[in-house]
Structures are given as structure tokens and as C-alpha cells.
C-alpha positions as a LaTeX table, in Angstrom:
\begin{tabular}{lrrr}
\hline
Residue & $x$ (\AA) & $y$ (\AA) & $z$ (\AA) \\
\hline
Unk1 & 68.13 & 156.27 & 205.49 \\
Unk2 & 71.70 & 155.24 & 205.45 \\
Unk3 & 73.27 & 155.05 & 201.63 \\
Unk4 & 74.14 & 152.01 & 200.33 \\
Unk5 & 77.44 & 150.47 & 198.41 \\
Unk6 & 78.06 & 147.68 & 196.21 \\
Unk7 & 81.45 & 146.41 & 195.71 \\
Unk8 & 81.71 & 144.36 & 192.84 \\
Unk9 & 84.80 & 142.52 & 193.07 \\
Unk10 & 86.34 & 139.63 & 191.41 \\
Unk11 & 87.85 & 138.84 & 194.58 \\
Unk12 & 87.02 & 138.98 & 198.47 \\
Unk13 & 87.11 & 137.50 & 201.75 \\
Unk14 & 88.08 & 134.65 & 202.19 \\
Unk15 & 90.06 & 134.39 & 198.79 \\
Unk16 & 93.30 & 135.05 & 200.29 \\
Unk17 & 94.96 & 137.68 & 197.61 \\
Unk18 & 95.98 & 141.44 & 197.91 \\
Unk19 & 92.54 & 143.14 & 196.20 \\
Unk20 & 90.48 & 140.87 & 198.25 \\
Unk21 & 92.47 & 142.10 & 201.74 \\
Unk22 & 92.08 & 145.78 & 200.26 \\
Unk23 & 88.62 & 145.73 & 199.53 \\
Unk24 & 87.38 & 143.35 & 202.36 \\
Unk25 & 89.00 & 146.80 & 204.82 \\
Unk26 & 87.71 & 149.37 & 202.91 \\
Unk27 & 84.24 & 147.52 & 202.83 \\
Unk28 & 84.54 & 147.04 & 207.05 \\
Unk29 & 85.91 & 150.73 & 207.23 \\
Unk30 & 82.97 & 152.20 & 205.04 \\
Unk31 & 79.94 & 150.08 & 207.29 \\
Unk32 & 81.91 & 151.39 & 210.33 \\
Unk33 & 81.36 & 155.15 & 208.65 \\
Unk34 & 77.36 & 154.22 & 208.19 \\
Unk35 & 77.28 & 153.25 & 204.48 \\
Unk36 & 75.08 & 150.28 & 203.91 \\
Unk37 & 77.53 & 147.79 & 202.39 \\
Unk38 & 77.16 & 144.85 & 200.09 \\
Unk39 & 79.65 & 142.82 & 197.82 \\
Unk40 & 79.31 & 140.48 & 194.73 \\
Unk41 & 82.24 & 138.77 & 193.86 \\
Unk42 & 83.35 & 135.55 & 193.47 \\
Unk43 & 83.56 & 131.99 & 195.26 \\
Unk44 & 87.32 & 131.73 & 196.42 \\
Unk45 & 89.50 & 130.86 & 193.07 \\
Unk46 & 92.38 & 132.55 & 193.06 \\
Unk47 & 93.89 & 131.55 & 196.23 \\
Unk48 & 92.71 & 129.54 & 198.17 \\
Unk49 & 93.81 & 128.84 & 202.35 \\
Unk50 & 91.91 & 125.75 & 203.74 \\
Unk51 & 92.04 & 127.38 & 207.26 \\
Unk52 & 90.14 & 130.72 & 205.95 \\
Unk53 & 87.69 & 128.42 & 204.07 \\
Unk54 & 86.74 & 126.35 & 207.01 \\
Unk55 & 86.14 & 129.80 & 209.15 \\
Unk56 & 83.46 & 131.20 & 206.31 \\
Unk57 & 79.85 & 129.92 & 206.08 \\
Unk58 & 78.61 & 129.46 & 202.64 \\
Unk59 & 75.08 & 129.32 & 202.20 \\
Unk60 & 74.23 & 127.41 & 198.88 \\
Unk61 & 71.34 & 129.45 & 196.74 \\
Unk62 & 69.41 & 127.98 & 193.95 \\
Unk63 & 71.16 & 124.62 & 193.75 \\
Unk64 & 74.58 & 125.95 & 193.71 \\
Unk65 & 73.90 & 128.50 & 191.00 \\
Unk66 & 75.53 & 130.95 & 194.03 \\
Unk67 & 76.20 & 130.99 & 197.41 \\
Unk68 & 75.78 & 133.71 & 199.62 \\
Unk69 & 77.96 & 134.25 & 203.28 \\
Unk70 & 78.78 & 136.95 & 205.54 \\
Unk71 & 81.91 & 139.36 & 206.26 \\
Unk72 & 81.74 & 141.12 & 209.69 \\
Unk73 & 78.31 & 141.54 & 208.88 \\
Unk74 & 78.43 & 142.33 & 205.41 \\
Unk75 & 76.41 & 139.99 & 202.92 \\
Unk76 & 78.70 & 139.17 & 199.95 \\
Unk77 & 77.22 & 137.35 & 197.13 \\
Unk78 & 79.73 & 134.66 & 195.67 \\
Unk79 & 79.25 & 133.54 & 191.79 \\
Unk80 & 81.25 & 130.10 & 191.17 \\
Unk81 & 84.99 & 130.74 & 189.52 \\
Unk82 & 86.94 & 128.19 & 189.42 \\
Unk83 & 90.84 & 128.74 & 187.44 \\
Unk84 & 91.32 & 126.30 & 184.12 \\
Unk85 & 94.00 & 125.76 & 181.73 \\
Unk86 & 92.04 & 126.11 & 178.61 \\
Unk87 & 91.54 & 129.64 & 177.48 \\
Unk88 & 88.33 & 128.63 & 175.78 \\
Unk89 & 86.93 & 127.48 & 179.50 \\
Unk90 & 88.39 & 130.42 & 181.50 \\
Unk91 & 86.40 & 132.34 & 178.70 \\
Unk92 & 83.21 & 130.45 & 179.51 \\
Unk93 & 83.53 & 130.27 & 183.04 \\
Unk94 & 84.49 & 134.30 & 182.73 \\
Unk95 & 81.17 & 135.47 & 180.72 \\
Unk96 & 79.29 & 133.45 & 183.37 \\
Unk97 & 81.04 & 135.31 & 186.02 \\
Unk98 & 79.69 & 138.76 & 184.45 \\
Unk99 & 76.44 & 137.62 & 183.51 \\
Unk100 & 75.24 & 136.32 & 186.75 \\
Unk101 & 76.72 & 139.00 & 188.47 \\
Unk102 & 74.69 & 141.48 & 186.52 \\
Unk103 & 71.31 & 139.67 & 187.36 \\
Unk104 & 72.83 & 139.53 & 191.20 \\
Unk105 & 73.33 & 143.18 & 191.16 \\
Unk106 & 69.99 & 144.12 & 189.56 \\
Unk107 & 68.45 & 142.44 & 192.78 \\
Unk108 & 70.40 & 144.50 & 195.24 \\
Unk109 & 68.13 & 147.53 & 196.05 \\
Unk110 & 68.50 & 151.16 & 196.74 \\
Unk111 & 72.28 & 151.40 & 195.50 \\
Unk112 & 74.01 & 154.74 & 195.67 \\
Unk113 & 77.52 & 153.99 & 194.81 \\
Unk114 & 78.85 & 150.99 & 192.84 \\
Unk115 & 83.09 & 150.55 & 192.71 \\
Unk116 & 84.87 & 147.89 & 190.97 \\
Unk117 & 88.79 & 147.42 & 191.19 \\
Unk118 & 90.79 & 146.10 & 188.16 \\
Unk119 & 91.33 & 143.65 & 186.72 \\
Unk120 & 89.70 & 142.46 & 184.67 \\
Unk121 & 88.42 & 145.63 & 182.44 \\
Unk122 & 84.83 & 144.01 & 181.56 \\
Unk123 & 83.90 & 144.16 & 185.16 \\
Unk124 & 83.57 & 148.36 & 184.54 \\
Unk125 & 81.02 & 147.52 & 181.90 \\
Unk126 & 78.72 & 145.07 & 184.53 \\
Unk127 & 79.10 & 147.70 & 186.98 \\
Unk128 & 78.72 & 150.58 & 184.26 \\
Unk129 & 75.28 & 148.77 & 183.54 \\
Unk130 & 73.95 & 148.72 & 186.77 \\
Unk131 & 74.88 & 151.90 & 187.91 \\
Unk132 & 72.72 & 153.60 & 185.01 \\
Unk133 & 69.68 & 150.85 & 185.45 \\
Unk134 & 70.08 & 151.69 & 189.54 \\
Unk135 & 70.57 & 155.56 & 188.96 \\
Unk136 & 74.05 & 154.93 & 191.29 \\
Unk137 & 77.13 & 156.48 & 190.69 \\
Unk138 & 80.52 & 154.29 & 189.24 \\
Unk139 & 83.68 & 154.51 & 190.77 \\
Unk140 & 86.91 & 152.83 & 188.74 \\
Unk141 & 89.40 & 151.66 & 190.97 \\
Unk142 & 92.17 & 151.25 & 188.13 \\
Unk143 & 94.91 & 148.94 & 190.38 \\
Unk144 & 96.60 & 147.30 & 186.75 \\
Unk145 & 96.24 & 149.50 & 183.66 \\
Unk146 & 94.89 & 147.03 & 180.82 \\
Unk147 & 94.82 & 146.35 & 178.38 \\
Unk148 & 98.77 & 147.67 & 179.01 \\
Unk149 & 99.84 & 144.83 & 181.88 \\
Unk150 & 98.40 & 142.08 & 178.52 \\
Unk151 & 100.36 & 144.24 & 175.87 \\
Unk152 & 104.09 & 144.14 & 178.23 \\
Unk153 & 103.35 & 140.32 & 179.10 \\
Unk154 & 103.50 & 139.56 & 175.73 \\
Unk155 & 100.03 & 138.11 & 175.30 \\
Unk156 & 98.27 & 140.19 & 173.11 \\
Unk157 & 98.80 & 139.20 & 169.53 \\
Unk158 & 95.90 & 139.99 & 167.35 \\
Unk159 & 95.43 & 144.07 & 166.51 \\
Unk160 & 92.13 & 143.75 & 166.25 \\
Unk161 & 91.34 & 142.52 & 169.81 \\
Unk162 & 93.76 & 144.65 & 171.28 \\
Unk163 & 91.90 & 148.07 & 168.99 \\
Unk164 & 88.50 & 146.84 & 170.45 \\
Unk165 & 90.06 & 146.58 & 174.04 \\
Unk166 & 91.24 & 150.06 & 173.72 \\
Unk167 & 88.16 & 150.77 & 172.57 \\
Unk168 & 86.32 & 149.73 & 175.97 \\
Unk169 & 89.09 & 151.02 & 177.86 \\
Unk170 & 88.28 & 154.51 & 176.49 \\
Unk171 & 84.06 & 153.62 & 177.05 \\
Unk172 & 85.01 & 152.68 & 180.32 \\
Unk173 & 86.95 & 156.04 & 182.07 \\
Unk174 & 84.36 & 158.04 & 179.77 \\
Unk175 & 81.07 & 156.33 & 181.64 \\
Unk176 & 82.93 & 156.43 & 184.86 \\
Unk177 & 81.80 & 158.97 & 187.57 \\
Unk178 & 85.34 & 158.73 & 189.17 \\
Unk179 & 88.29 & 156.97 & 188.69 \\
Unk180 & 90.62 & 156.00 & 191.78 \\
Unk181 & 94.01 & 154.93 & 191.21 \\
Unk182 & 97.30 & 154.40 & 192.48 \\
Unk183 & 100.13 & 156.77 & 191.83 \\
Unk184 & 100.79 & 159.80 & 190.32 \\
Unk185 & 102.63 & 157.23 & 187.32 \\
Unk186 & 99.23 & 155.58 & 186.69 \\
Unk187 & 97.24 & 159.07 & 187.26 \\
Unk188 & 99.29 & 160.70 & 183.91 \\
Unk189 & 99.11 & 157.94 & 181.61 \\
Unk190 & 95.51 & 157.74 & 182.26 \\
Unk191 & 94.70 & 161.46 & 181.85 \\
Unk192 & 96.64 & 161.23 & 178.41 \\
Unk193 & 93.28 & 158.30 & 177.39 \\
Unk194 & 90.49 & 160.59 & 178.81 \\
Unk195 & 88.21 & 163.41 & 178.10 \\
Unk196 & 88.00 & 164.69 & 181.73 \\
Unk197 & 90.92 & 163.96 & 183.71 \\
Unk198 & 89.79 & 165.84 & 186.46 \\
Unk199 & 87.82 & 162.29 & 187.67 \\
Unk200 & 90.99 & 160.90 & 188.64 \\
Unk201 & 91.55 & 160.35 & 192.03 \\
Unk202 & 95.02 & 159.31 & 193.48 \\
Unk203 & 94.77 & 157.12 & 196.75 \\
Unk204 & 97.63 & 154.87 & 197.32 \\
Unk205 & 96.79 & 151.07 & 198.53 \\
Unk206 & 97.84 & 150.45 & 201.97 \\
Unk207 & 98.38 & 147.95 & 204.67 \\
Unk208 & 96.77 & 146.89 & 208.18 \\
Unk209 & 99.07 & 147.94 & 210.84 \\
Unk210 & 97.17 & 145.77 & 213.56 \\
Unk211 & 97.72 & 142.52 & 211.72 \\
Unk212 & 101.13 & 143.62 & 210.00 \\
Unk213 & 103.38 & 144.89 & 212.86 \\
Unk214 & 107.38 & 144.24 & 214.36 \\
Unk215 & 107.13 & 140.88 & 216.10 \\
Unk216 & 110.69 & 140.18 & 217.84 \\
Unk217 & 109.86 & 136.53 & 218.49 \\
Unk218 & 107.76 & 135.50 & 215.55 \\
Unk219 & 105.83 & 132.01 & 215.82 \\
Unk220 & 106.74 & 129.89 & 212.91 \\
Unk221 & 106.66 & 126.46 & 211.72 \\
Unk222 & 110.68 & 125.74 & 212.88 \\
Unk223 & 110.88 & 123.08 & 210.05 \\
Unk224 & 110.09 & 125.23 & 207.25 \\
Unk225 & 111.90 & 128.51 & 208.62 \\
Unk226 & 115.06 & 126.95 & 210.31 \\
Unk227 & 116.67 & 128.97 & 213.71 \\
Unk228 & 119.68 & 130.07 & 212.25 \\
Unk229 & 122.09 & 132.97 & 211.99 \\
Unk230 & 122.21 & 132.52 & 208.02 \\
Unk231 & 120.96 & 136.01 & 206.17 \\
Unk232 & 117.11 & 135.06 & 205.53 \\
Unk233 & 115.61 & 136.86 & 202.01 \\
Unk234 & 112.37 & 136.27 & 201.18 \\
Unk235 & 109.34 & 136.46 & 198.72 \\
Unk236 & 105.80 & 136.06 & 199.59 \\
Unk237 & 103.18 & 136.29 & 197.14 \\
Unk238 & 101.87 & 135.75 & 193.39 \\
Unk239 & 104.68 & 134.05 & 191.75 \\
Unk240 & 104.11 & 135.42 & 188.51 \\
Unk241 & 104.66 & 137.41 & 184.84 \\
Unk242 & 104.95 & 140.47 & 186.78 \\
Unk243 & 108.16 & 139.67 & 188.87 \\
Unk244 & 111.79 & 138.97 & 187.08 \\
Unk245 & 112.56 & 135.41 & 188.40 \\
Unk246 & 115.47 & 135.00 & 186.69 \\
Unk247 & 117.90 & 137.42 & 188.65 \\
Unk248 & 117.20 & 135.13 & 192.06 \\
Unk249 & 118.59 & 132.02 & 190.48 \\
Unk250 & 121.36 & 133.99 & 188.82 \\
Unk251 & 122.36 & 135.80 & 192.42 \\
Unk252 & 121.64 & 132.23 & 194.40 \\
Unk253 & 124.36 & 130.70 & 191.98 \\
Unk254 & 126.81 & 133.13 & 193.70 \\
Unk255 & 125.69 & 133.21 & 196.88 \\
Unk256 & 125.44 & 129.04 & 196.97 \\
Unk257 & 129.02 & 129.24 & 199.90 \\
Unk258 & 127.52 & 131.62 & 201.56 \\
Unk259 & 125.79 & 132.12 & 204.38 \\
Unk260 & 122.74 & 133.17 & 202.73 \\
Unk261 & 119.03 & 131.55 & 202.18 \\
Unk262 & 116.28 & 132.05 & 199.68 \\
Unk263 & 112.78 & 131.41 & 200.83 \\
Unk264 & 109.92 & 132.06 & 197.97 \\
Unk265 & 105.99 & 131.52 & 199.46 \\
Unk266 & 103.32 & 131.53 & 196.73 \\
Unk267 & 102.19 & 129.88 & 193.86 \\
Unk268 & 101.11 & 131.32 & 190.10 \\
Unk269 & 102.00 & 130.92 & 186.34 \\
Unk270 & 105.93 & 131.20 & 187.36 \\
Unk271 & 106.03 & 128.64 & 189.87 \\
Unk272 & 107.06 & 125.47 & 187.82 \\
Unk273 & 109.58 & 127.38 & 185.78 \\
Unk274 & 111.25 & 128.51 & 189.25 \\
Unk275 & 111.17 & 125.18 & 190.03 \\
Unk276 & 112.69 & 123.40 & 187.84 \\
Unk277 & 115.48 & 126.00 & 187.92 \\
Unk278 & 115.75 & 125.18 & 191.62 \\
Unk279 & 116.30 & 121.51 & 190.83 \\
Unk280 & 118.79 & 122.02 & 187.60 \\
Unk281 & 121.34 & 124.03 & 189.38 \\
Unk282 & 120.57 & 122.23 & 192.46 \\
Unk283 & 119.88 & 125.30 & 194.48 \\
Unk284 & 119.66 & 124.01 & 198.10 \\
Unk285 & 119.55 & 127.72 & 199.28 \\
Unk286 & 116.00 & 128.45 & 197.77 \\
Unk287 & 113.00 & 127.03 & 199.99 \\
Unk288 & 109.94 & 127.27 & 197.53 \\
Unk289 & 107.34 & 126.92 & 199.76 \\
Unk290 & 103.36 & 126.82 & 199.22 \\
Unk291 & 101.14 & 130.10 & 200.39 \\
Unk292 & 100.37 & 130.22 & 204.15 \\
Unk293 & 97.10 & 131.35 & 206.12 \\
Unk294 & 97.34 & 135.04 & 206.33 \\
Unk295 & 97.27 & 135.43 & 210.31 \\
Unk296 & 101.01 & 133.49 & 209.76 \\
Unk297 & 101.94 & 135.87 & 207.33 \\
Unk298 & 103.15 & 138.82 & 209.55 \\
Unk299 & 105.55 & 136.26 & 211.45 \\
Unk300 & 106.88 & 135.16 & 208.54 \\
Unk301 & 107.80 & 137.98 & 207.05 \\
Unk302 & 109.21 & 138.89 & 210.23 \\
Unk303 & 111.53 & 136.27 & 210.30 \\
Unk304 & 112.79 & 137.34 & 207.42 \\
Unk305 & 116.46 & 139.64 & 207.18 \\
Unk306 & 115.35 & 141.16 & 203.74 \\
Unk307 & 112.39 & 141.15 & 201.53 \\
Unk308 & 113.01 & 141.12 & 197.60 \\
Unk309 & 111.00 & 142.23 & 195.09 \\
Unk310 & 112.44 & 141.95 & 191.17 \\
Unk311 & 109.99 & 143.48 & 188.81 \\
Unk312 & 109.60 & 142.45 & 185.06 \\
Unk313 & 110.88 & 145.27 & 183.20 \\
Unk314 & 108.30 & 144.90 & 180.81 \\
Unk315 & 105.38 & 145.14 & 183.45 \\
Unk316 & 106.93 & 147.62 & 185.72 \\
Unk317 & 104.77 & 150.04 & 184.86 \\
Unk318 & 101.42 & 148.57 & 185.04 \\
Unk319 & 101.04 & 147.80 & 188.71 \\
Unk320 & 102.64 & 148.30 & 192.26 \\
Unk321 & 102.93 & 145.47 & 194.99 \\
Unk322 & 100.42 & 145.67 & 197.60 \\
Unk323 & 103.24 & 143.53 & 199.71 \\
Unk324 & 105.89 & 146.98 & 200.03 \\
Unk325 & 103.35 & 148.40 & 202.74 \\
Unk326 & 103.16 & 144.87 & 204.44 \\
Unk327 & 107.09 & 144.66 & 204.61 \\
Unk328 & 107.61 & 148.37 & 205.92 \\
Unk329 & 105.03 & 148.19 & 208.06 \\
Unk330 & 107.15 & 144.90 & 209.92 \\
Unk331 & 110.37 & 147.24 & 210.02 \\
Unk332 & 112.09 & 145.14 & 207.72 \\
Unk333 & 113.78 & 146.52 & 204.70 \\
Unk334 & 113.43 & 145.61 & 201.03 \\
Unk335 & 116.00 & 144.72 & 198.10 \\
Unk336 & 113.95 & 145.91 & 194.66 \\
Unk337 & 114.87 & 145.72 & 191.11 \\
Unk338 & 112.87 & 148.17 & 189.09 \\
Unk339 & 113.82 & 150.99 & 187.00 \\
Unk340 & 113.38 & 154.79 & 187.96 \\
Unk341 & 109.71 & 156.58 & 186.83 \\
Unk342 & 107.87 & 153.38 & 188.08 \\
Unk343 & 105.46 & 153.22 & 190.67 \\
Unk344 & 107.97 & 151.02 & 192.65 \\
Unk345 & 110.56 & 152.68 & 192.30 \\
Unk346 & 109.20 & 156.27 & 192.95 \\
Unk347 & 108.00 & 155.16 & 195.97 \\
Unk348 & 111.04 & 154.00 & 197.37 \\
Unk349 & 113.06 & 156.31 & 196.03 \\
Unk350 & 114.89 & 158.73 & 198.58 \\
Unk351 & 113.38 & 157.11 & 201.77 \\
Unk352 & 116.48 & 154.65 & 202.76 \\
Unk353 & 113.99 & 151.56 & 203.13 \\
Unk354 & 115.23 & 149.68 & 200.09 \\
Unk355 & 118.55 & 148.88 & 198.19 \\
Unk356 & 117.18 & 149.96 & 194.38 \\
Unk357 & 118.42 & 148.24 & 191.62 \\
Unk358 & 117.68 & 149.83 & 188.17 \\
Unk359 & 116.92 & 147.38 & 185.56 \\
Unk360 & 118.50 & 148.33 & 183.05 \\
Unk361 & 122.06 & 148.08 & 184.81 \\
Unk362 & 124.23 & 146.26 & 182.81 \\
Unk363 & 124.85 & 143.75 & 185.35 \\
Unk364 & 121.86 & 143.11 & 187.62 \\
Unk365 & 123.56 & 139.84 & 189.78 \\
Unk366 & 126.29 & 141.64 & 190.46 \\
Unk367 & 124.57 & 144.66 & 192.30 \\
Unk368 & 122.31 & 141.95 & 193.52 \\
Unk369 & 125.89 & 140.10 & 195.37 \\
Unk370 & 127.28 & 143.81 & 196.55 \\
Unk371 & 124.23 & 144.27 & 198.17 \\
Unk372 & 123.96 & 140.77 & 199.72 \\
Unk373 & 127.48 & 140.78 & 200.68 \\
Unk374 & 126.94 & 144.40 & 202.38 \\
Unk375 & 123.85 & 143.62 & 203.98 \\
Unk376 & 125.98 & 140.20 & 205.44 \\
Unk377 & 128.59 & 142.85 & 206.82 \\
Unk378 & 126.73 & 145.33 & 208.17 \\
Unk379 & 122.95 & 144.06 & 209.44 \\
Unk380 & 122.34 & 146.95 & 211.56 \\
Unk381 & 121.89 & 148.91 & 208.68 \\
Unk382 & 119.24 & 146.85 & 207.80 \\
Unk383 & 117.99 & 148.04 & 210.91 \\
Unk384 & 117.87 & 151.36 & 210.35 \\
Unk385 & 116.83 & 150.81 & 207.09 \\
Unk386 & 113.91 & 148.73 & 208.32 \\
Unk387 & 112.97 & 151.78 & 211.01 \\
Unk388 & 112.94 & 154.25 & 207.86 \\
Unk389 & 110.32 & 152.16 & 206.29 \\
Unk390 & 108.17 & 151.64 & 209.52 \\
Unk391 & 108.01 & 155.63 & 209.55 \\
Unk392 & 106.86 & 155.72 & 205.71 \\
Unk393 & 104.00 & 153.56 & 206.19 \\
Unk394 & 102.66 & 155.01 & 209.53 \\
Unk395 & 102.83 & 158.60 & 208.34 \\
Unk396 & 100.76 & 157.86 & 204.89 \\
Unk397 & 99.82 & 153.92 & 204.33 \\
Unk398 & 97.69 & 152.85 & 207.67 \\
Unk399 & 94.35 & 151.36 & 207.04 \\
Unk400 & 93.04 & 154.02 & 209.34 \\
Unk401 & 94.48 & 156.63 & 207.18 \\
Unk402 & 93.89 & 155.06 & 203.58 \\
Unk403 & 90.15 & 153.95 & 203.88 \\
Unk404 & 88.91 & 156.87 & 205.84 \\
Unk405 & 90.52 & 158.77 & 202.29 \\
Unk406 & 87.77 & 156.38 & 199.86 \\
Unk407 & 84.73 & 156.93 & 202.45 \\
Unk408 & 85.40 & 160.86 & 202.30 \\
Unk409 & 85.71 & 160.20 & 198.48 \\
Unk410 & 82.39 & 158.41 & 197.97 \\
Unk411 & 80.53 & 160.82 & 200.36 \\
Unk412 & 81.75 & 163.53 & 198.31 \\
Unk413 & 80.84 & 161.70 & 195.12 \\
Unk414 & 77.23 & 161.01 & 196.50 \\
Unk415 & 76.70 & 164.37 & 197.69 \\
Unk416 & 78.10 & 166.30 & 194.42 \\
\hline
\end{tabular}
């Protein structure tokens, strides 16, 4: 009898976001390998692309209460989430989430493994539950160390919910048969919180080399992403807490004579302050255009001259973009502020695919403009720079490579 495991996600196919792409491979990669798979997650919330909606057959269950559909021949169990503004209905809506996901999971039969990515933290204690009710092994995936990423956003005011979060954080990496995680950054500050450090696991995220790949004639929509010879730098993704917008508008005010264009594809908590800076300094050379279906993605990004990616300082340490491996992997090279002994950065750092920018540097727009005005002078070099990148990401970050590291990791688990 094959063994069987349950990813319990917040997000998956067809919720178009980073963990959902991750987990809806290493899901396909482990049923390729024999594991039984199932998923419980959530109905698509976080972002959602019409085009992947229409594709996906949900099949309502118990008068909406969930809906059930299937991935490549994987059942995935989908709890209603929807985003609000109020805190006190993202709370409801939240507990909900867990709660029905729990009775879900207690359904599911003959579990071996259960893992859960982060965020959010309370999804460890569901799965925690479950495992020890299912006699199943837990696996952490820790992708955003919290409560940290709520501390550096500035969101956590009260001690006492922050000394109770620490709390479960602790509960959580203790009950845990394994933790995964990132980095060799995340891996020591976590060892520093737990009793056995020897759980921790370090396998990087990486990126699908068959969808993301060099395209020399990329297939675009021609009114969004003009023909031109102008130097094209780009953003695609969550336009949130955890970049630094305020460097792009600062470099675009220099850059407004020349022959240089900003192009910024997402949406999140950001996205109305970015654009009302657009309008106020009436910054013609930043397009701020909404997400696109993911099978457009690779094109776009290799339209693109240069790919940016300006971390918050304060936030640096608590996560790495998925989107590096996606950029790399399209020989195209990136332009990154974050400061040295960050995931980011320590990636990057020494491999000649990105122009780093610390930080802390006393002047972060002007580095920004030398390395615009370089990259305008010399764009073979991004070139090369692009090739460098390619090389990284087929030597360590291919899907082939990455997943076949988590199935060796849970049949090791299950077998010790």
C-alpha cells in the first residue's frame, strides 16, 4: 500500500501566488514518486486569475460549506476564504478556515505525513492536531519566520500577544517531526528558538524551468509592453510591506529624460500608495499594471531588460522572493536592494547575476542611477550577467532537482 500525504496549505492551485506554485509541484512531483497525495487548502483568495478559475472544476459540497476539485489528479479540498478589510472579519473568516479544515483532515484516511508551509503560524497547530489523532508525522515548512515578518512590519503592538505568539512559535518547532526551511539565515535563527535543532532541514525554493525559460520573441499584449528600444525594468508580484517602494519613485524622478521605463505587475497592501505617488509626480515612466495569468508570465518577464527587487530593510530578513529563481531561470539579470547577511543578498552575492545595493548606503537613488545609467551603456553586460544567473538556477534551483530533495526527505522521515 502506497503512503499517503496531506498538504495543508493556505494556498494552492489555482490561487495564482508563489506557495501555491511551490506546493502545487512538489505535490505533482511526490504522486509521480508513488506517495498517495491529498491537499486541504483554501478556495482561491489571495490572487485570483479569471483564466485559471475558468480552467478548474469546483464541485460544491454540503451547500457550499466546501468545495472539492482536482489537480492533475490530486483531490484538494477547498474551505471558503475570502480577503476583508476589517481585522475583526479576517479573524472570523480565519478561525473558520482552521476549524473546518481540522474536521476536513480528520476525514482523510490512512495519513502518513502531514506538511504545512508558513504563514500563517496557527496552521502548525491544525496540522500538529491531526498528525497525533492520525499517528502521521508533521513536517514545518517555515517559508516567513513569524511572529518576526509581524514584529519588522510594525504591526505587533501589544506584548502580551506577541509573548503568547512566541509562545506557540516555540510549541510549534517543539511538536514538529521536521522542520524545512529556506536558507542557512533562517536555519540559525531558528536553531537559536529550539530544543533539537538537528530537525531542521535546509531546501531552498525553486523554480519550473519548463514553464520559466529564455524566450527571444516573447508573445505579449503590444499595448501594455510597447516595442521599443527604451531600457525595460520590471516588477512582478505581491506589491507589498515586504518590498521598499519608495527608492523606485525616488530613482524614476531621475531617470524621467531618459530612456528608461518602469513596469510594476501585481497588486497588495502597497498598491494604492504606489499609486498615488505615480500620479503626484506625474511619473509617465512607471506602467502599474494588474497581475497576469501565469502561462504570460515567462514572456513578460522576458521582455523585460532588468528585474528589480528593493527589499524593506526591516523585513529583509524574514523571507526570500520565490520570483529570483523565475528571473534567472529567463537569463535576465536582477537590480536588488538588500543588505549583506540576508537571504537575498547571500544568495546573490558573488555570482555576477545582480547589481547589489546595500541598504544601508547612504544614498540608495544614486547607486540606483549609476547602475541604470551603466546598464543603458553597456547592455551586453546584462547579458552576461543574465547567462551567470541561468547557470545558478540550473545547477541547484530546477523543479527536478528541488522536489525530488522533499520526496527523499519525507521517505526518510516515514521510514526513520
Amino acid at each position: 500500500m502506497s503512503k499517503k500525504v496531506l498538504i495543508h496549505s493556505i494556498v494552492f492551485a489555482p490561487d495564482a501566488v508563489s506557495t501555491a506554485y511551490l506546493y502545487n509541484d512538489i505535490a505533482y512531483n511526490l504522486k509521480k514518486n508513488g506517495f498517495e497525495v491529498e491537499v486541504l487548502s483554501t478556495m482561491p483568495h489571495y490572487n485570483k486569475v479569471e483564466s485559471d478559475l475558468v480552467k478548474t472544476k469546483f464541485k460544491r459540497k454540503f451547500l457550499g460549506l466546501y468545495y472539492t476539485s482536482d489537480y492533475r489528479g490530486i483531490k484538494v479540498y477547498h474551505v471558503p476564504q475570502k480577503k476583508y478589510n476589517s481585522v475583526l472579519l479576517r479573524g472570523f473568516i480565519m478561525i473558520y478556515w482552521h476549524l473546518l479544515s481540522f474536521f476536513l483532515g480528520l476525514r482523510i484516511k490512512n495519513v502518513d505525513v502531514i506538511i504545512s508551509p508558513s504563514p500563517p503560524l496557527t496552521i502548525a497547530l491544525v496540522s500538529i492536531a491531526l498528525a497525533k489523532l492520525k499517528n502521521a508525522r508533521f513536517i514545518y515548512n517555515v517559508q516567513e519566520i513569524y511572529p518576526d515578518f509581524f514584529v519588522n512590519q510594525g504591526k505587533m503592538k501589544s506584548k502580551s500577544v506577541l509573548n503568547m505568539l512566541k509562545k506557540l512559535e516555540r510549541f510549534v518547532y517543539k511538536h514538529s517531526d521536521s522542520l524545512i526551511t529556506i536558507d542557512q539565515n533562517f536555519r540559525d535563527t531558528l536553531a537559536q528558538r529550539m530544543e533539537d535543532p538537528e530537525k531542521i532541514e535546509i531546501i531552498a525554493n525553486f523554480v519550473d524551468t519548463e514553464l520559466y525559460h529564455p524566450i527571444s520573441n516573447p508573445v505579449i499584449n503590444r499595448s501594455i509592453f510597447p516595442e521599443n528600444n527604451t531600457l525595460k525594468v520590471m516588477y512582478a508580484g505581491n506589491i507589498g510591506f515586504a518590498q521598499d517602494w519608495e527608492p523606485l519613485i525616488e530613482v524614476a524622478k531621475k531617470t524621467k529624460e531618459m530612456p528608461v521605463t518602469y513596469f510594476v505587475i501585481g497588486d497588495g497592501a502597497c498598491r494604492s500608495w504606489l499609486k498615488d505617488e505615480i500620479e503626484k509626480h506625474n511619473l509617465n515612466n512607471i506602467s502599474l499594471i494588474d497581475y497576469q495569468a501565469r502561462e504570460s508570465i515567462p514572456h513578460i518577464i522576458n521582455y523585460a531588460d532588468l528585474h528589480f527587487i528593493f527589499m524593506n530593510k526591516k523585513l529583509e530578513k524574514d523571507g526570500l522572493p520565490s520570483k529570483v529563481y523565475t528571473i534567472m531561470a529567463c537569463k535576465k539579470p536582477l537590480l536588488v536592494i538588500s543588505n549583506k547577511n540576508t537571504p537575498l543578498y547571500d544568495l546573490l552575492e558573488n555570482t555576477g547575476a545582480a547589481f547589489l545595493i546595500e541598504n544601508s548606503s547612504n544614498d540608495v537613488s544614486k547607486e540606483l542611477f549609476a547602475v541604470l545609467k551603466e546598464a543603458l551603456e553597456n547592455r551586453e553586460q546584462l547579458k552576461e550577467m543574465g547567462e551567470k544567473g541561468f547557470d545558478l538556477v540550473q545547477q541547484h534551483y530546477t523543479k527536478e532537482k528541488v522536489t525530488e530533495k522533499y520526496y527523499k526527505h519525507i521517505k526518510d522521515l516515514i521510514n526513520s
